[in-house]
Coordinates of C-alpha atoms and ligand atoms in Angstrom, one line a residue:
M20 CA 95.0 82.9 62.7
T21 CA 96.9 86.2 62.5
S22 CA 100.6 85.9 63.2
F23 CA 100.7 88.9 65.5
P24 CA 103.3 91.2 64.1
H25 CA 105.0 93.0 66.9
S26 CA 103.9 96.6 67.0
P27 CA 106.4 98.5 69.2
E28 CA 104.9 101.8 68.3
F29 CA 101.9 101.4 70.8
D30 CA 103.4 103.9 73.2
L31 CA 104.6 106.4 70.7
P32 CA 105.3 109.3 71.0
Y33 CA 105.9 109.1 74.7
Q34 CA 108.3 106.2 75.2
S35 CA 110.9 107.6 72.8
A36 CA 111.1 110.9 74.7
P37 CA 114.6 111.3 76.3
H38 CA 113.0 112.6 79.5
C39 CA 111.2 109.3 80.3
L40 CA 112.2 107.6 83.5
I41 CA 112.7 103.8 83.4
P42 CA 112.0 102.5 86.8
A43 CA 113.5 99.4 88.4
P44 CA 111.1 96.4 88.5
P45 CA 108.8 96.0 91.6
A46 CA 110.4 94.2 94.5
L47 CA 109.7 90.5 94.3
P48 CA 108.9 88.0 95.7
D49 CA 106.0 89.4 97.6
A50 CA 104.6 87.9 100.8
P51 CA 102.8 84.6 100.3
L52 CA 99.0 84.7 99.7
S53 CA 96.4 82.4 101.2
L54 CA 95.1 79.7 98.8
N55 CA 91.7 79.4 100.5
R56 CA 90.9 82.8 102.1
W57 CA 91.2 86.4 101.3
G58 CA 94.6 88.0 101.4
F59 CA 98.1 87.4 102.8
A60 CA 98.8 84.0 104.4
D61 CA 100.0 85.6 107.6
T62 CA 96.8 87.5 108.2
Q63 CA 93.5 86.1 109.5
F64 CA 90.9 86.6 112.2
L65 CA 91.0 84.0 114.9
I66 CA 89.2 83.5 118.3
D67 CA 91.7 83.6 121.2
S68 CA 91.4 81.6 124.4
D69 CA 89.2 84.2 126.0
G70 CA 86.7 84.0 123.3
N71 CA 87.7 87.4 121.8
V72 CA 88.6 88.0 118.1
Q73 CA 92.1 88.9 116.9
L74 CA 93.6 89.7 113.6
T75 CA 97.0 87.9 113.2
G76 CA 100.1 89.3 111.7
A77 CA 101.3 92.9 111.7
R78 CA 100.1 94.4 108.4
Y79 CA 97.2 96.4 109.5
A80 CA 96.4 98.7 112.4
L81 CA 93.8 96.2 113.6
C82 CA 96.4 93.4 114.0
G83 CA 97.0 92.2 117.5
Q84 CA 94.1 94.2 119.1
V85 CA 91.7 92.4 121.3
I86 CA 88.3 92.7 119.5
D87 CA 85.9 91.9 122.3
R88 CA 82.7 93.4 121.0
L89 CA 82.4 91.9 117.5
L90 CA 80.8 88.6 118.3
P91 CA 78.3 89.9 120.9
W92 CA 77.3 92.7 118.5
S93 CA 77.0 90.3 115.5
Q94 CA 74.8 88.0 117.7
S95 CA 72.5 91.0 118.5
Q96 CA 72.3 91.8 114.8
L97 CA 71.5 88.4 113.5
G98 CA 69.3 87.3 116.4
L99 CA 71.0 84.0 117.0
P100 CA 73.8 83.0 119.3
I101 CA 77.4 82.9 118.1
V102 CA 79.2 80.6 120.4
P103 CA 83.0 80.6 120.4
G104 CA 84.1 77.0 120.0
D105 CA 81.0 76.1 117.9
A106 CA 82.7 76.7 114.6
H107 CA 82.2 75.5 111.1
P108 CA 85.9 74.9 110.2
F109 CA 87.0 75.1 106.6
A110 CA 87.4 71.6 105.1
W111 CA 90.2 72.9 102.8
P112 CA 91.9 71.4 100.9
L113 CA 89.3 69.3 99.2
S114 CA 90.7 67.3 96.3
P115 CA 90.5 69.4 93.1
P116 CA 89.7 67.7 89.8
A117 CA 92.7 66.2 87.9
S118 CA 94.4 68.1 85.1
R119 CA 93.2 67.2 81.5
L120 CA 96.3 68.7 79.9
D121 CA 98.1 66.2 77.6
A122 CA 101.9 65.8 77.7
A123 CA 102.5 67.4 74.3
A124 CA 100.6 70.6 75.3
L125 CA 102.4 70.7 78.6
A126 CA 105.8 70.3 76.9
A127 CA 105.0 73.1 74.5
L128 CA 104.0 75.4 77.3
Q129 CA 107.1 74.5 79.3
Q130 CA 109.3 75.1 76.2
L131 CA 107.8 78.5 75.9
L132 CA 107.7 79.6 79.5
G133 CA 110.3 77.4 81.2
D134 CA 109.5 74.7 83.8
D135 CA 108.7 77.4 86.4
G136 CA 106.4 79.2 84.0
V137 CA 103.8 76.5 84.0
S138 CA 102.1 74.6 86.9
T139 CA 99.7 71.7 87.0
E140 CA 99.8 71.6 90.8
P141 CA 96.2 71.0 92.0
L142 CA 95.9 73.7 94.6
V143 CA 97.6 76.3 92.4
R144 CA 95.2 75.4 89.6
Q145 CA 92.3 75.6 91.9
R146 CA 93.3 79.1 93.2
H147 CA 93.2 80.3 89.6
G148 CA 89.7 79.0 89.0
H149 CA 87.9 81.4 91.3
G150 CA 87.7 84.9 92.7
H151 CA 86.5 86.1 96.1
S152 CA 82.7 86.0 96.0
Q153 CA 81.0 84.1 98.9
E154 CA 80.1 81.4 96.3
D155 CA 83.8 81.1 95.5
I156 CA 85.1 81.0 99.1
W157 CA 82.3 78.6 100.0
A158 CA 83.3 76.2 97.1
V159 CA 87.0 76.4 98.0
N160 CA 86.4 75.5 101.6
Y161 CA 83.3 73.3 101.8
E162 CA 82.2 72.0 98.4
G163 CA 85.0 71.9 95.9
F164 CA 84.7 72.7 92.1
A165 CA 83.5 70.6 89.2
R166 CA 86.0 72.3 86.9
I167 CA 89.2 74.2 87.5
P168 CA 92.0 75.3 85.1
D169 CA 94.1 72.3 83.9
A170 CA 97.3 74.4 84.1
V171 CA 98.5 77.8 85.0
A172 CA 100.8 79.7 82.7
W173 CA 102.9 82.7 83.6
P174 CA 103.9 84.7 80.5
R175 CA 106.9 87.0 81.2
G176 CA 105.8 89.6 78.7
E177 CA 103.9 90.4 75.6
N178 CA 105.8 88.1 73.4
D179 CA 105.1 85.1 75.6
A180 CA 101.4 86.1 75.7
R181 CA 101.3 86.3 71.9
T182 CA 102.9 82.8 71.6
L183 CA 100.5 81.4 74.2
L184 CA 97.6 82.4 72.0
L185 CA 99.2 80.6 69.0
L186 CA 99.9 77.5 71.1
A187 CA 96.4 77.5 72.4
Q188 CA 95.1 77.3 68.9
Q189 CA 97.7 74.6 67.8
H190 CA 97.0 72.4 70.8
G191 CA 93.2 72.9 71.2
L192 CA 93.5 74.8 74.5
A193 CA 91.2 77.4 76.0
L194 CA 92.5 80.4 78.0
I195 CA 91.2 82.5 80.9
P196 CA 93.3 85.6 81.8
Y197 CA 94.0 86.0 85.5
G198 CA 95.1 89.1 87.2
G199 CA 94.9 89.0 91.0
G200 CA 91.9 86.7 91.2
T201 CA 90.0 89.2 93.3
N202 CA 86.8 89.5 91.3
V203 CA 83.5 88.9 93.0
T204 CA 81.5 87.9 90.0
A205 CA 82.8 84.3 89.3
A206 CA 84.6 85.9 86.3
C207 CA 87.6 83.4 86.6
R208 CA 85.4 80.3 87.0
C209 CA 85.8 77.7 84.3
P210 CA 82.7 76.7 82.4
T211 CA 81.9 73.1 83.4
D212 CA 80.9 72.0 79.9
E213 CA 84.3 73.1 78.3
A214 CA 85.9 70.0 76.7
R215 CA 89.3 71.6 75.9
P216 CA 91.9 71.8 78.6
I217 CA 91.7 75.3 80.2
I218 CA 94.9 77.3 80.8
S219 CA 94.7 80.2 83.3
V220 CA 97.0 82.9 82.0
D221 CA 98.4 84.5 85.1
T222 CA 99.8 88.0 84.3
S223 CA 101.7 88.4 87.5
R224 CA 105.1 88.3 85.8
M225 CA 104.1 91.1 83.5
N226 CA 104.2 93.6 86.3
R227 CA 106.7 96.3 85.3
V228 CA 106.2 100.0 85.1
R229 CA 107.9 100.3 81.7
W230 CA 108.4 104.0 81.8
I231 CA 107.2 107.2 83.4
D232 CA 107.0 110.4 81.3
P233 CA 107.3 113.2 83.9
I234 CA 106.5 116.0 81.6
N235 CA 103.3 114.6 80.1
R236 CA 102.4 112.8 83.4
I237 CA 101.8 109.5 81.6
A238 CA 103.2 106.0 82.4
C239 CA 103.2 102.8 80.6
I240 CA 102.4 99.9 82.9
E241 CA 102.2 96.2 82.2
A242 CA 98.8 94.7 82.9
G243 CA 99.8 92.2 85.7
A244 CA 101.2 94.9 88.0
T245 CA 99.2 95.0 91.3
G246 CA 98.0 98.2 92.9
A247 CA 100.6 97.8 95.6
Q248 CA 103.4 97.3 93.1
I249 CA 102.3 100.3 91.0
H250 CA 102.0 102.4 94.1
D251 CA 105.5 101.5 95.3
V252 CA 107.2 102.0 92.0
L253 CA 105.5 105.3 91.1
A254 CA 106.1 106.6 94.7
R255 CA 109.8 106.0 94.4
H256 CA 109.8 108.6 91.6
G257 CA 107.3 111.0 93.3
Y258 CA 104.1 109.9 91.4
T259 CA 100.9 108.2 92.1
L260 CA 98.2 106.6 90.0
G261 CA 95.6 107.4 92.6
H262 CA 93.5 104.3 91.7
E263 CA 92.8 102.5 95.0
P264 CA 90.0 99.9 95.0
D265 CA 89.7 98.3 98.4
S266 CA 91.4 95.2 96.8
Y267 CA 94.3 97.3 95.5
E268 CA 97.0 95.3 97.4
L269 CA 96.2 92.3 95.2
S270 CA 94.2 93.3 92.1
T271 CA 95.9 94.3 88.9
L272 CA 95.8 97.0 86.2
G273 CA 94.6 94.4 83.6
G274 CA 91.9 93.2 86.0
W275 CA 90.8 96.8 86.7
I276 CA 90.4 97.5 83.0
A277 CA 88.7 94.2 82.4
T278 CA 86.2 94.7 85.2
H279 CA 85.7 98.5 84.8
A280 CA 86.9 99.1 88.4
S281 CA 86.4 102.1 90.6
G282 CA 88.7 103.3 93.4
M283 CA 88.3 105.0 96.7
K284 CA 89.9 108.2 95.5
K285 CA 87.9 108.6 92.3
N286 CA 86.9 112.2 93.2
R287 CA 90.5 113.3 92.7
Y288 CA 91.9 110.8 90.2
G289 CA 88.9 109.4 88.4
N290 CA 87.7 105.9 87.9
I291 CA 89.7 103.4 85.7
E292 CA 88.1 104.8 82.5
D293 CA 89.4 108.3 83.4
I294 CA 92.9 107.0 84.2
V295 CA 93.5 104.7 81.3
I296 CA 94.4 106.6 78.1
D297 CA 94.7 103.4 76.1
C298 CA 95.6 99.8 76.4
R299 CA 97.0 97.1 74.2
V300 CA 95.1 93.8 73.8
L301 CA 96.1 90.6 72.1
T302 CA 93.0 89.0 70.7
P303 CA 93.0 85.6 68.9
S304 CA 92.3 87.4 65.7
G305 CA 94.8 90.2 66.0
E306 CA 95.9 93.1 68.2
L307 CA 93.8 96.0 69.4
L308 CA 96.2 98.9 69.4
R309 CA 96.3 102.6 68.4
R310 CA 99.0 105.1 68.0
N311 CA 99.4 108.8 69.0
V312 CA 96.9 108.6 71.8
A313 CA 96.4 111.6 74.1
D314 CA 94.0 112.6 76.9
R315 CA 91.2 113.3 74.4
E316 CA 90.7 112.5 70.7
S317 CA 87.9 112.5 68.3
I318 CA 88.6 109.4 66.2
G319 CA 85.3 107.7 65.7
F320 CA 85.3 104.2 67.0
D321 CA 87.5 103.7 70.0
H322 CA 88.4 100.1 71.0
R323 CA 89.3 101.3 74.5
R324 CA 85.6 101.5 75.4
L325 CA 85.1 97.9 74.3
V326 CA 87.9 96.7 76.5
L327 CA 86.8 98.4 79.6
G328 CA 84.5 95.9 81.3
S329 CA 85.3 93.1 78.7
E330 CA 85.9 90.7 81.6
G331 CA 88.5 88.5 79.9
R332 CA 86.3 87.7 76.8
F333 CA 88.2 89.4 74.0
G334 CA 91.9 88.9 74.6
I335 CA 94.8 89.4 76.9
I336 CA 95.4 93.0 78.0
T337 CA 99.1 93.3 78.1
Q338 CA 99.9 97.0 79.0
A339 CA 98.2 100.3 79.3
L340 CA 99.1 104.0 79.1
V341 CA 97.8 105.7 82.2
K342 CA 97.7 109.2 83.8
V343 CA 99.9 109.7 86.8
H344 CA 100.0 112.5 89.3
A345 CA 102.6 114.1 91.6
L346 CA 102.3 112.7 95.1
P347 CA 100.0 115.0 97.0
A348 CA 101.5 117.6 99.3
V349 CA 98.8 117.0 101.9
Q350 CA 96.9 114.0 103.0
M351 CA 94.4 114.5 105.8
H352 CA 91.8 112.2 107.3
E353 CA 88.6 113.3 109.0
S354 CA 85.3 111.8 110.1
I355 CA 81.9 113.4 110.4
L356 CA 78.9 112.3 112.4
F357 CA 75.3 112.9 111.3
P358 CA 72.1 112.1 113.3
D359 CA 71.0 109.6 110.6
F360 CA 71.8 108.2 107.2
A361 CA 69.1 110.3 105.4
T362 CA 70.7 113.5 106.7
G363 CA 74.1 112.3 105.6
V364 CA 72.8 111.6 102.1
R365 CA 71.5 115.2 101.9
F366 CA 74.8 116.5 103.0
F367 CA 76.6 114.3 100.5
H368 CA 74.4 115.5 97.7
D369 CA 75.0 119.2 98.5
L370 CA 78.7 118.5 98.7
Q371 CA 78.7 116.9 95.3
Q372 CA 76.9 119.9 93.9
S373 CA 79.4 122.3 95.5
G374 CA 82.2 120.8 93.3
Q375 CA 84.5 120.5 96.3
L376 CA 84.5 116.8 96.9
P377 CA 87.5 115.5 98.9
A378 CA 89.6 112.7 97.3
S379 CA 87.5 110.1 99.2
I380 CA 84.3 110.4 101.2
R381 CA 82.1 107.6 102.3
L382 CA 78.9 107.7 104.3
M383 CA 78.1 104.6 106.4
D384 CA 74.8 103.8 107.9
N385 CA 74.4 103.0 111.6
R386 CA 75.1 99.3 111.2
Q387 CA 78.4 99.9 109.4
F388 CA 79.3 102.6 111.8
M389 CA 78.7 100.2 114.7
L390 CA 80.6 97.4 113.0
G391 CA 83.6 99.8 112.8
Q392 CA 83.2 100.6 116.5
C393 CA 83.1 96.9 117.3
L394 CA 86.3 96.3 115.5
K395 CA 88.1 98.4 118.1
P396 CA 88.9 97.1 121.6
T397 CA 86.5 98.3 124.3
P398 CA 88.0 101.6 125.6
A399 CA 89.6 101.4 129.0
G400 CA 91.0 103.9 131.5
V401 CA 91.1 107.5 130.2
A402 CA 89.8 106.3 126.8
A403 CA 86.7 104.9 128.5
V404 CA 86.0 108.2 130.2
K405 CA 86.5 110.1 127.0
S406 CA 84.2 107.7 125.1
A407 CA 81.5 108.1 127.8
L408 CA 81.8 111.9 127.6
Q409 CA 81.5 111.8 123.8
K410 CA 78.4 109.7 124.0
W411 CA 76.9 111.9 126.7
Y412 CA 77.6 115.0 124.5
L413 CA 76.1 113.4 121.4
R414 CA 73.0 112.3 123.2
R415 CA 72.2 115.1 125.6
V416 CA 73.8 118.1 123.9
R417 CA 73.3 117.3 120.3
G418 CA 70.2 115.1 120.6
F419 CA 71.6 112.2 118.5
D420 CA 70.2 108.8 118.9
L421 CA 73.2 106.4 119.1
D422 CA 71.2 103.7 117.3
R423 CA 70.7 106.0 114.3
I424 CA 74.0 107.8 113.9
A425 CA 75.6 107.7 110.5
A426 CA 79.3 108.5 109.9
C427 CA 81.4 109.8 107.0
T428 CA 85.1 108.9 106.6
V429 CA 86.9 111.6 104.6
L430 CA 90.3 111.8 103.0
F431 CA 91.5 115.1 101.8
E432 CA 94.4 114.9 99.4
G433 CA 96.1 117.5 97.2
A434 CA 97.8 120.8 97.4
A435 CA 97.5 122.6 100.8
T436 CA 95.2 125.3 99.2
E437 CA 92.9 122.8 97.6
V438 CA 92.6 120.8 100.8
K439 CA 91.9 124.0 102.8
A440 CA 89.2 125.1 100.3
Q441 CA 87.6 121.6 100.4
R442 CA 87.6 121.4 104.1
R443 CA 86.0 124.8 104.4
T444 CA 83.2 123.7 102.2
V445 CA 82.8 120.4 104.0
T446 CA 82.6 122.3 107.3
R447 CA 80.0 124.7 106.1
L448 CA 77.8 122.0 104.6
M449 CA 78.3 119.7 107.6
Q450 CA 77.1 122.4 109.9
R451 CA 74.2 123.2 107.7
H452 CA 73.1 119.6 108.0
G453 CA 73.6 119.3 111.7
G454 CA 76.7 117.1 111.6
L455 CA 79.9 117.4 113.6
Y456 CA 83.5 116.3 113.2
G457 CA 84.4 113.0 114.8
G458 CA 88.2 113.3 114.6
A459 CA 91.0 112.5 112.2
G460 CA 91.8 109.3 114.1
N461 CA 88.4 107.8 113.6
G462 CA 88.5 108.9 109.9
K463 CA 91.8 107.1 109.4
Q464 CA 90.6 104.0 111.2
G465 CA 87.4 104.0 109.2
Y466 CA 89.2 104.5 105.9
S467 CA 91.7 101.7 106.6
L468 CA 89.1 99.3 108.0
T469 CA 88.1 98.4 104.5
F470 CA 91.3 96.4 104.1
G471 CA 90.5 94.3 107.2
I472 CA 86.8 93.7 106.2
A473 CA 87.6 91.2 103.5
Y474 CA 89.4 89.0 106.1
L475 CA 86.4 89.3 108.3
R476 CA 84.0 88.0 105.8
D477 CA 86.0 84.7 105.5
F478 CA 86.4 84.4 109.2
L479 CA 82.6 84.9 109.8
L480 CA 81.9 82.0 107.4
T481 CA 83.6 79.7 110.0
Q482 CA 81.2 81.2 112.7
W483 CA 78.1 80.2 110.8
I484 CA 77.6 83.7 109.2
I485 CA 77.5 84.0 105.4
A486 CA 77.9 87.4 103.9
E487 CA 78.8 89.3 100.8
S488 CA 78.6 92.8 99.3
F489 CA 76.8 94.1 96.2
E490 CA 76.6 97.6 94.8
T491 CA 74.7 99.8 92.4
T492 CA 74.5 103.3 91.1
V493 CA 71.2 105.1 91.7
P494 CA 69.9 108.6 90.9
W495 CA 70.3 110.9 94.0
S496 CA 66.5 111.3 94.1
G497 CA 66.1 107.5 94.5
V498 CA 68.8 106.8 97.1
L499 CA 66.7 106.5 100.2
T500 CA 63.7 104.8 98.4
L501 CA 66.1 102.2 97.0
C502 CA 67.6 101.5 100.4
A503 CA 64.2 101.1 102.0
G504 CA 63.0 98.9 99.0
V505 CA 66.0 96.6 99.2
R506 CA 65.6 96.2 102.9
E507 CA 61.9 95.4 102.7
R508 CA 62.6 92.8 99.9
V509 CA 65.5 91.2 101.8
E510 CA 63.5 90.8 105.0
R511 CA 60.5 89.4 103.0
E512 CA 62.7 87.0 101.1
H513 CA 64.6 86.0 104.2
R514 CA 61.3 84.9 105.8
A515 CA 60.1 83.2 102.6
L516 CA 63.3 81.1 102.5
G517 CA 62.7 80.1 106.1
L518 CA 66.2 81.4 107.1
P519 CA 66.9 81.6 110.8
G520 CA 67.3 84.8 112.9
K521 CA 67.3 88.2 111.1
P522 CA 69.1 89.2 107.9
F523 CA 72.0 91.6 108.2
L524 CA 71.8 94.4 105.7
S525 CA 73.9 97.6 105.8
Q526 CA 74.7 100.2 103.3
R527 CA 77.2 102.9 102.6
L528 CA 77.3 105.6 100.0
T529 CA 80.7 105.4 98.5
Q530 CA 80.9 107.4 95.3
A531 CA 79.1 110.6 94.2
Y532 CA 78.5 111.6 90.6
H533 CA 76.7 114.5 88.9
G534 CA 73.3 112.8 89.0
S535 CA 73.7 109.7 90.9
A536 CA 75.5 107.9 93.7
C537 CA 77.0 104.5 94.3
L538 CA 75.4 102.5 97.1
Y539 CA 77.4 99.5 98.5
F540 CA 75.5 96.9 100.6
Y541 CA 76.7 94.2 102.9
L542 CA 74.2 91.3 103.2
G543 CA 74.4 88.3 105.5
F544 CA 72.6 85.8 107.6
H545 CA 73.3 83.1 110.2
Y546 CA 73.3 79.8 108.4
K547 CA 73.5 77.2 111.1
G548 CA 70.9 74.5 110.3
V549 CA 70.4 75.8 106.8
A550 CA 70.6 73.4 103.9
A551 CA 72.8 74.7 101.0
P552 CA 73.6 78.1 102.7
S553 CA 75.7 79.4 99.7
A554 CA 72.9 78.7 97.3
M555 CA 70.4 80.3 99.7
Y556 CA 72.6 83.4 99.9
T557 CA 72.6 83.6 96.1
R558 CA 68.8 83.5 96.1
L559 CA 68.6 86.2 98.8
E560 CA 71.0 88.4 96.9
H561 CA 69.1 87.7 93.6
A562 CA 66.0 89.1 95.3
A563 CA 67.9 92.1 96.6
R564 CA 69.1 92.8 93.1
E565 CA 65.6 92.5 91.7
A566 CA 64.7 95.2 94.2
V567 CA 67.7 97.3 93.1
L568 CA 66.5 97.2 89.5
Q569 CA 62.9 97.8 90.5
Y570 CA 63.9 101.0 92.4
G571 CA 66.0 102.4 89.5
G572 CA 69.5 101.2 90.4
T573 CA 72.0 100.0 87.9
L574 CA 72.9 96.3 87.6
S575 CA 76.4 97.1 88.9
H576 CA 78.6 100.1 89.7
H577 CA 82.0 98.4 89.6
H578 CA 81.9 94.7 90.4
G579 CA 80.7 93.9 86.9
I580 CA 78.6 91.1 85.4
G581 CA 80.8 88.0 85.2
K582 CA 78.6 84.9 85.5
I583 CA 76.6 85.9 88.5
R584 CA 74.6 88.8 86.9
Q585 CA 74.4 87.4 83.4
G586 CA 70.8 86.4 83.9
F587 CA 69.8 90.1 84.5
L588 CA 71.2 91.4 81.3
P589 CA 68.0 91.0 79.3
Q590 CA 66.3 93.3 81.8
I591 CA 68.8 96.2 81.2
A592 CA 69.9 95.8 77.6
S593 CA 67.9 95.3 74.4
A594 CA 68.3 92.1 72.3
R595 CA 70.2 94.1 69.6
S596 CA 72.6 95.5 72.1
R597 CA 73.4 92.1 73.5
E598 CA 73.7 90.7 70.0
L599 CA 76.3 93.4 69.3
N600 CA 78.3 92.3 72.3
H601 CA 78.3 88.7 71.1
A602 CA 79.1 89.7 67.5
I603 CA 82.2 91.6 68.7
K604 CA 83.3 88.5 70.7
D605 CA 82.8 86.3 67.6
L606 CA 84.8 88.7 65.5
L607 CA 87.7 89.0 67.9
D608 CA 87.7 85.4 69.1
P609 CA 85.9 83.2 66.6
D610 CA 87.0 79.9 68.2
N611 CA 86.1 81.1 71.7
L612 CA 89.7 80.6 72.9
L613 CA 89.0 83.1 75.7
V614 CA 86.6 80.8 77.3
C615 CA 85.5 82.4 80.6
G616 CA 81.9 82.7 79.5
N617 CA 81.3 86.0 81.2
Q618 CA 78.3 88.2 80.2
Ligands
FAD701 C1 88.0 92.7 99.3 C2 87.7 93.2 98.0 C3 87.6 94.5 97.7 C4 87.2 95.0 96.4 N1 87.1 96.3 96.3 C5 86.9 96.8 95.0 C6 86.8 98.2 94.8 O1 86.9 99.0 95.7 N2 86.5 98.6 93.5 C7 86.4 97.8 92.5 O2 86.2 98.2 91.4 N3 86.4 96.4 92.7 C8 86.7 95.9 93.9 N4 86.7 94.6 94.1 C9 86.6 93.7 93.0 C10 87.9 93.3 92.3 O3 89.0 93.6 93.1 C11 88.0 94.1 91.0 O4 87.0 93.6 90.1 C12 89.3 94.0 90.3 O5 89.3 94.9 89.3 C13 89.7 92.6 89.8 O6 91.1 92.7 89.4 P1 92.0 91.4 89.4 O7 93.3 91.8 88.9 O8 91.9 90.7 90.6 O9 91.2 90.5 88.2 P2 90.8 89.0 88.2 O10 89.9 88.7 89.3 O11 92.0 88.2 88.1 O12 90.0 88.9 86.9 C14 88.8 89.6 86.7 C15 88.3 89.5 85.3 O13 89.2 90.2 84.5 C16 89.9 89.4 83.5 N5 91.3 89.8 83.4 C17 92.2 90.0 84.4 N6 93.3 90.4 83.9 C18 93.2 90.5 82.6 C19 94.1 90.8 81.5 N7 95.3 91.2 81.7 N8 93.6 90.8 80.2 C20 92.3 90.5 80.0 N9 91.4 90.1 81.0 C21 91.9 90.1 82.2 C22 89.7 88.0 84.0 O14 89.7 87.0 83.0 C23 88.4 88.1 84.7 O15 87.3 87.9 83.8 C24 87.0 94.1 95.4 C25 87.2 92.7 95.6 C26 87.5 92.3 96.9 C27 87.6 90.8 97.1

């Protein structure tokens, strides 16, 4: 076992520069999080006494609005009644398995981290043993877990994390790093056959922006900082990271690196691999670190590429050097309507080729567009007249079929001149493809909706609807064929499994690249009367993913592999390639201290 000599020069030459800013720590404590659902404890969808849906709290624009069209629309989509009052309430809390941690190991952890730096409290341990896939939320609320972490440890910094690795070896413990616990790949689940006590290493106390270098536009940030914390701290000094996955309120820098994440504004700021210049990783056999890093180097082997997408297998990522940008002078939302999804795809492709992509642009198919509409209250008074006129115009003047319309939400961000140029290109291409602007308000609502959708998924579970998302990257030429192929396969499998009603499948195009695009699907079905609904969902999604691969899509665009896509790896990577991955793991972690078992 290496004794981990401290290597402070990781962030040379930047940190020593006199012009570096040292920000104050993020404001803590933050609002409490739910232990059994997505998100903040004060926010959840409920059915009110009139049978309408409402989002509690005051965090999102959606909160407090009477959402009266959601349940009737969902019913029409799934072909089965959704009856307010006929719920499948969560059975949480189920009793989690007891901790296997012995007193000596607990005392050693407490001595290192203090009494409040370790917990064996059952529900806290359970929360650290899962992410937010449907399988996870189903297990939390209806079935329970066979194995969860035996303790949670909160290192305060890199030195604590180093010592934790040593203690793990001395006391025969296994570790699983934990960021925000937002993964959707079972990446934080404990292997059921692991005999050693498992410690979840929660990085949330390692959340400082250590410094910002305003000349070189680089910052050094600890791995446990959440997107919201990073956003707040950088904004105080006039900067942004620009990385905004839909989970950014809760997910962390370390988690983004470990899962190879992608954010909504990648067109302007890049994906995580474009943002992270380097990161420091403590592995059981020593540290991965480099010196004198810069935006680009030619240095042969580059450990950074190993760490991106490593999913907690190699070590604990403790901090990273990242690119930061001045806050944009202009932010402008917009929305665009197209007669159908296929037309929208052609527009998107042309826009990608123009080189003038706005910071964020997403194309939703008709189902997702309608879902967005149903999450607004039914318009009344003047708004009702306006809405009727808009529909009349779309149908009679533009010849749109309301059951086929597709919509783009657009966010322009940057200097005024850039935004102006991008908007000009968007307008030109939109007109060429027969689209029309749908208004900034709708664009903003659509963009923000994504933060509410995660709450919706968990609410729908209590209304007998099980749903989840999956994603892929596919060459532009195959986008529409893949969508059709996945739909055909899902419908066939839904019938073969004898599931009730109709499956819900909806797609959006969320990211555009030189030769390919990211497609993001929602899949769900009504599960009343179905035996083992979560397992059925897994089978249905498995079939959908087979179709994705068959039609040329990648195994994942940003969710990753974790445990749920492991079985597909032999279909996409040669035996030698997989052996290399295992050999690296064996070299860095010969005793399998990092026990998550992903990939
Ligand atoms: C509602 C919702 C929206 C989402 N939207 C997006 C999106 O837009 N884009 C996207 O890319 N993903 C998205 N995701 C998936 C998820 O948020 C990402 O995978 C995210 O990067 C996980 O970060 P985390 O901090 O929550 O990591 P966790 O879930 O805690 O961990 C994920 C994996 O990373 C490892 N890990 C975490 N921290 C460290 C560390 N410091 N060192 C080593 N290993 C570590 C863990 O062991 C685990 O294997 C979404 C998920 C949800 C539920």
